[in-house]
PDB file of C-alpha atoms in Angstrom:
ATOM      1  CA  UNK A   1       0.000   0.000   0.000  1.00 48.00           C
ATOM      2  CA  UNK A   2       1.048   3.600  -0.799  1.00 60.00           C
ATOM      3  CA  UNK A   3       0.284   4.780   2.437  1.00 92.00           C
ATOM      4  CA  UNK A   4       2.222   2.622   5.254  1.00 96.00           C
ATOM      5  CA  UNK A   5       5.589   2.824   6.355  1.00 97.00           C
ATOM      6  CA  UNK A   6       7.215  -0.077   7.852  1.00 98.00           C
ATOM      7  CA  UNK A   7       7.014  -0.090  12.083  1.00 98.00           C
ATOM      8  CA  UNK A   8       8.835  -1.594  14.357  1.00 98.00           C
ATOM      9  CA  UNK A   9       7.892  -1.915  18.087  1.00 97.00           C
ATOM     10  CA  UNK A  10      11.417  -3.178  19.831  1.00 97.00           C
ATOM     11  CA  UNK A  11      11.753  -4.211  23.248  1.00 95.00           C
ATOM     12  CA  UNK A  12      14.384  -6.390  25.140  1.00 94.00           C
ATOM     13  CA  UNK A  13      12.628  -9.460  25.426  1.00 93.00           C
ATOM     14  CA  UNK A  14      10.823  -8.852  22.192  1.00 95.00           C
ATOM     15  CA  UNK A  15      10.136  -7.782  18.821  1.00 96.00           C
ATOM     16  CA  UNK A  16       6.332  -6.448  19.773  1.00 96.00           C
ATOM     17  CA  UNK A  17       5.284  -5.532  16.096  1.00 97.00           C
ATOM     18  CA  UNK A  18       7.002  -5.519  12.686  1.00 97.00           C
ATOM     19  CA  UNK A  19       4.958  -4.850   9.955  1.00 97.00           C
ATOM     20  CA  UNK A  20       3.390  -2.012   7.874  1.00 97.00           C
ATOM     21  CA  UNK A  21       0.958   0.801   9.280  1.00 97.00           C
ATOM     22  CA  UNK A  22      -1.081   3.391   8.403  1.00 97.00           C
ATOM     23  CA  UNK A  23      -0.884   5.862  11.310  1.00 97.00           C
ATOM     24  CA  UNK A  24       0.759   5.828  14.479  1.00 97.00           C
ATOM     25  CA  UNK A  25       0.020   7.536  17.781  1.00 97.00           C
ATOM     26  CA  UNK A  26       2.815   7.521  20.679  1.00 95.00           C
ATOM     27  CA  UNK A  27       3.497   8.909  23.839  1.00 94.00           C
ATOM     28  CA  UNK A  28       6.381  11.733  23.810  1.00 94.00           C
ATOM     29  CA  UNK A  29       7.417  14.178  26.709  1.00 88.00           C
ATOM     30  CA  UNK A  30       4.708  16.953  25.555  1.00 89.00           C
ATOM     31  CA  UNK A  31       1.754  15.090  24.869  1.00 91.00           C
ATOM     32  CA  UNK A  32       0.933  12.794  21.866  1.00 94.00           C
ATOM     33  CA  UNK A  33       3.015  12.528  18.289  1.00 95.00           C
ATOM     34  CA  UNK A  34       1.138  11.077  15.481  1.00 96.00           C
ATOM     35  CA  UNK A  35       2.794   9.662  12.274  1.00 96.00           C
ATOM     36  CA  UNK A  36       1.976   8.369   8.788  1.00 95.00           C
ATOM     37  CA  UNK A  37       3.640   7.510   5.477  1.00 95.00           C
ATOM     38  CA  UNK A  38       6.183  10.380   4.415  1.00 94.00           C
ATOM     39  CA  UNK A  39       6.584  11.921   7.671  1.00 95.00           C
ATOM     40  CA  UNK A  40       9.444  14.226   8.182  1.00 95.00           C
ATOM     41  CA  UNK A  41      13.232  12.244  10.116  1.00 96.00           C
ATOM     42  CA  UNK A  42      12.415  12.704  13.544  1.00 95.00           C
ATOM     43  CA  UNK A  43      14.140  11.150  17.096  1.00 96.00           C
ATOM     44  CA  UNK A  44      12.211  11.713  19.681  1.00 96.00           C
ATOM     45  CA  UNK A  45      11.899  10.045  23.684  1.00 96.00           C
ATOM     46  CA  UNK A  46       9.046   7.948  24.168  1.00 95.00           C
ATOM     47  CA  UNK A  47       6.982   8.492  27.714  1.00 91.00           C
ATOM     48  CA  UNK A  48       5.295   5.764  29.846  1.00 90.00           C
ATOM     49  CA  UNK A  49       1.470   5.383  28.246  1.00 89.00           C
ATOM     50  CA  UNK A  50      -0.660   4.245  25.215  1.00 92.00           C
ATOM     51  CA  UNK A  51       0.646   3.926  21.648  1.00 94.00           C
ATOM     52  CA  UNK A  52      -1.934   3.254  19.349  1.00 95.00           C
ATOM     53  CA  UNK A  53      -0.585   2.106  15.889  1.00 97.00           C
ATOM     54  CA  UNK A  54      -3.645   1.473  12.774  1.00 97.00           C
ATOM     55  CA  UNK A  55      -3.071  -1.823  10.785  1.00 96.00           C
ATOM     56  CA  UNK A  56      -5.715  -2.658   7.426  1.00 94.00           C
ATOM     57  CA  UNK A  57      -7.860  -0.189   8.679  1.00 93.00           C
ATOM     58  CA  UNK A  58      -7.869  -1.390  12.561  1.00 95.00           C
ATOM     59  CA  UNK A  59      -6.452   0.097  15.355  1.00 95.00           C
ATOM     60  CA  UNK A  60      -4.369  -1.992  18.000  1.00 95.00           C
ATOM     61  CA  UNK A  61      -3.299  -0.014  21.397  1.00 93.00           C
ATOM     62  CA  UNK A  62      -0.356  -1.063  23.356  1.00 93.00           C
ATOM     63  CA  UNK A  63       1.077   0.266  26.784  1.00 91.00           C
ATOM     64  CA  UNK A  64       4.331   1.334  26.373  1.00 93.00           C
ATOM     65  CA  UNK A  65       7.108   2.246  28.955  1.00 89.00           C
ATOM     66  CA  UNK A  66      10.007   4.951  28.535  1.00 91.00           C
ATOM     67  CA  UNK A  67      12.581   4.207  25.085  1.00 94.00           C
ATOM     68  CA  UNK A  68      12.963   6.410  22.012  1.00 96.00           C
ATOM     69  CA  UNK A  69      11.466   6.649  18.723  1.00 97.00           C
ATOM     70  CA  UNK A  70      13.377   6.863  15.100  1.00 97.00           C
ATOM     71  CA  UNK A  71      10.724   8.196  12.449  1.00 97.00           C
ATOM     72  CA  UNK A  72      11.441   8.477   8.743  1.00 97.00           C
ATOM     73  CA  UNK A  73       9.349   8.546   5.761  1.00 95.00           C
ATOM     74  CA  UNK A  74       9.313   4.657   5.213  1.00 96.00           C
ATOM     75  CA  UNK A  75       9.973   3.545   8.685  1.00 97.00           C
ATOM     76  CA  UNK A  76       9.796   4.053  12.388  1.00 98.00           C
ATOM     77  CA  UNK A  77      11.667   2.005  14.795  1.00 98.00           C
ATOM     78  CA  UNK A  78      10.128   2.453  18.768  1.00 97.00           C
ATOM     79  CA  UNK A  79      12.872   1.282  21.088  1.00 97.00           C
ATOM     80  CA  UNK A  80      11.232   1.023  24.613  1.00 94.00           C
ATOM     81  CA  UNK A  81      12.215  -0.264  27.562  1.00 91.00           C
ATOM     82  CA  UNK A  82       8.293  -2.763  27.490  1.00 89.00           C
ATOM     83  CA  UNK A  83       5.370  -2.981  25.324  1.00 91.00           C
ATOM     84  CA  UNK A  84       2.047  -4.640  26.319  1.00 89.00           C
ATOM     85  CA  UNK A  85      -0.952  -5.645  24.708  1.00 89.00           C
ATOM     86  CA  UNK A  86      -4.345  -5.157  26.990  1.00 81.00           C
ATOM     87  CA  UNK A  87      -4.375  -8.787  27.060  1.00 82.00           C
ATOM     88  CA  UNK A  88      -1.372  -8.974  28.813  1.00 75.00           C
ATOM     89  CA  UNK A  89      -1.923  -6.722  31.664  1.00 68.00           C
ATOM     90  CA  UNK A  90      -2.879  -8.375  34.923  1.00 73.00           C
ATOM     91  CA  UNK A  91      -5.370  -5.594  35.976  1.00 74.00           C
ATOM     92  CA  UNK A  92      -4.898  -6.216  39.713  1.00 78.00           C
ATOM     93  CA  UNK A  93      -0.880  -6.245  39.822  1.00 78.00           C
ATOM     94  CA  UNK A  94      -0.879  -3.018  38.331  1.00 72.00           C
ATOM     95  CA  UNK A  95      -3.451  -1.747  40.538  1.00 75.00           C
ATOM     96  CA  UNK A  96      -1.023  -3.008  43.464  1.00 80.00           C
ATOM     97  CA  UNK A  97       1.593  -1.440  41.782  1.00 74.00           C
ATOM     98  CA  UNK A  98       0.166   1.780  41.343  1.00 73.00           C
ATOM     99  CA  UNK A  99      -1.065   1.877  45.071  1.00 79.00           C
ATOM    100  CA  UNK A 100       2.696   1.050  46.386  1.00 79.00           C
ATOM    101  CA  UNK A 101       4.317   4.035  43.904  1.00 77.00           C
ATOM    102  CA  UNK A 102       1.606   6.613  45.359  1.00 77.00           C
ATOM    103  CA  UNK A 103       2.663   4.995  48.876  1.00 80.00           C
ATOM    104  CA  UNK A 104       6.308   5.257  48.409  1.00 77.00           C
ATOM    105  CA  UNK A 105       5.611   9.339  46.765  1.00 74.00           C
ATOM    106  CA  UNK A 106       3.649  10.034  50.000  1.00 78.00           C
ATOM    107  CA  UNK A 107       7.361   9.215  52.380  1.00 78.00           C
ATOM    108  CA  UNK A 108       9.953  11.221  52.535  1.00 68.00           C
ATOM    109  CA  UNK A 109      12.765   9.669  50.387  1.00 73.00           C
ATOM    110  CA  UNK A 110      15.782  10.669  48.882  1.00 79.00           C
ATOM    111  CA  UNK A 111      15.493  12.735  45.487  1.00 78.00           C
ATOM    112  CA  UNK A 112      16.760   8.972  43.290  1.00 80.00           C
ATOM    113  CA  UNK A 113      14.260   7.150  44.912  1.00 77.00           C
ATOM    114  CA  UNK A 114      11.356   9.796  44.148  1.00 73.00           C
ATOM    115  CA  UNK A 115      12.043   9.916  41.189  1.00 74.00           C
ATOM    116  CA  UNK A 116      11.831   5.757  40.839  1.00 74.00           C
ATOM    117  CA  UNK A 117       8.617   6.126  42.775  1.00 72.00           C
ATOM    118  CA  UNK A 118       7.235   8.671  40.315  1.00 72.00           C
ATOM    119  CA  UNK A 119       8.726   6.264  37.540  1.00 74.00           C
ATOM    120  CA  UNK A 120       6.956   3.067  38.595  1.00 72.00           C
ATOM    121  CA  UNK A 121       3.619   5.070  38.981  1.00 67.00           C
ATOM    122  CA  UNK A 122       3.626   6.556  35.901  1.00 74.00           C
ATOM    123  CA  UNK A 123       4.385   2.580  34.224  1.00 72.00           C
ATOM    124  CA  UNK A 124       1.264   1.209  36.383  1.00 73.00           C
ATOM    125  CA  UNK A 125      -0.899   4.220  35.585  1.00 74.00           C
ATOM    126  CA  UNK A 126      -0.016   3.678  31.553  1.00 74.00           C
ATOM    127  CA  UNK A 127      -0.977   0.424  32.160  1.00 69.00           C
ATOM    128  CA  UNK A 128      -4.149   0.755  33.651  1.00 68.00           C
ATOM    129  CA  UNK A 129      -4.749   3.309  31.038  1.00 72.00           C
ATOM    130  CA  UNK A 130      -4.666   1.310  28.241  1.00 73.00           C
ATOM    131  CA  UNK A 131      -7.085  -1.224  29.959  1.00 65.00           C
ATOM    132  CA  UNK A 132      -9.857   0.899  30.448  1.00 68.00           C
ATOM    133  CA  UNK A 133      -9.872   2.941  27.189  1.00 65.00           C
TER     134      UNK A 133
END
């Protein structure tokens, strides 16, 4: 088709996606960044939350965690640190998760392990998320 580029959805344990698309909708520091065919070379750092990514007309969602993203005109490359399908979230460990982040934010801590707190928080809360939408 004239209008996909090839995408590529990378993670440590896994190659999450590899395949053509139509439109692509990730995460970045100042909101969301969408892409199609012919878009302009672009690096940019993926945030914790829901990439959304249109194959033959249907959209598939994913929750994504911190990585970067390479876009050219024919091909994007995401690079994050985990990707998960809905299916694959256990709805109640990220709940748990979520409540022990918003716990550990709530003591006084050193300024490193705030800033894991406010890490692991905003992973659970990209999780749950991308359940519920």
């Amino acid at each position: 088709m004239a209008n996909t580029f090839q995408l590529e959805i990378i993670t440590p344990n896994r190659v999450f996606y590899s395949g053509p698309a139509e439109d692509l909708i990730l995460p970045v520091l100042d909101g969301l960044y969408g892409v199609q065919a012919g878009h302009e070379p672009v690096v940019t750092a993926l945030e914790p939350g829901e990439l959304q990514f249109r194959v033959n007309g249907e959209w598939h969602k994913a929750a994504v965690t911190t990585g970067f993203a390479e876009i050219l005109p024919d091909k994007t490359v995401l690079l994050a640190a985990a990707a998960e399908h809905p299916d694959e979230i256990d709805i109640n460990r990220a709940e748990a998760a979520k409540a022990r982040a918003e716990e550990r934010m709530r003591q006084k801590q050193s300024m490193q392990e705030y800033y894991q707190s406010q890490a692991a928080l905003s992973r659970a809360t990209a999780r749950l998320r991308t359940l519920h939408r």
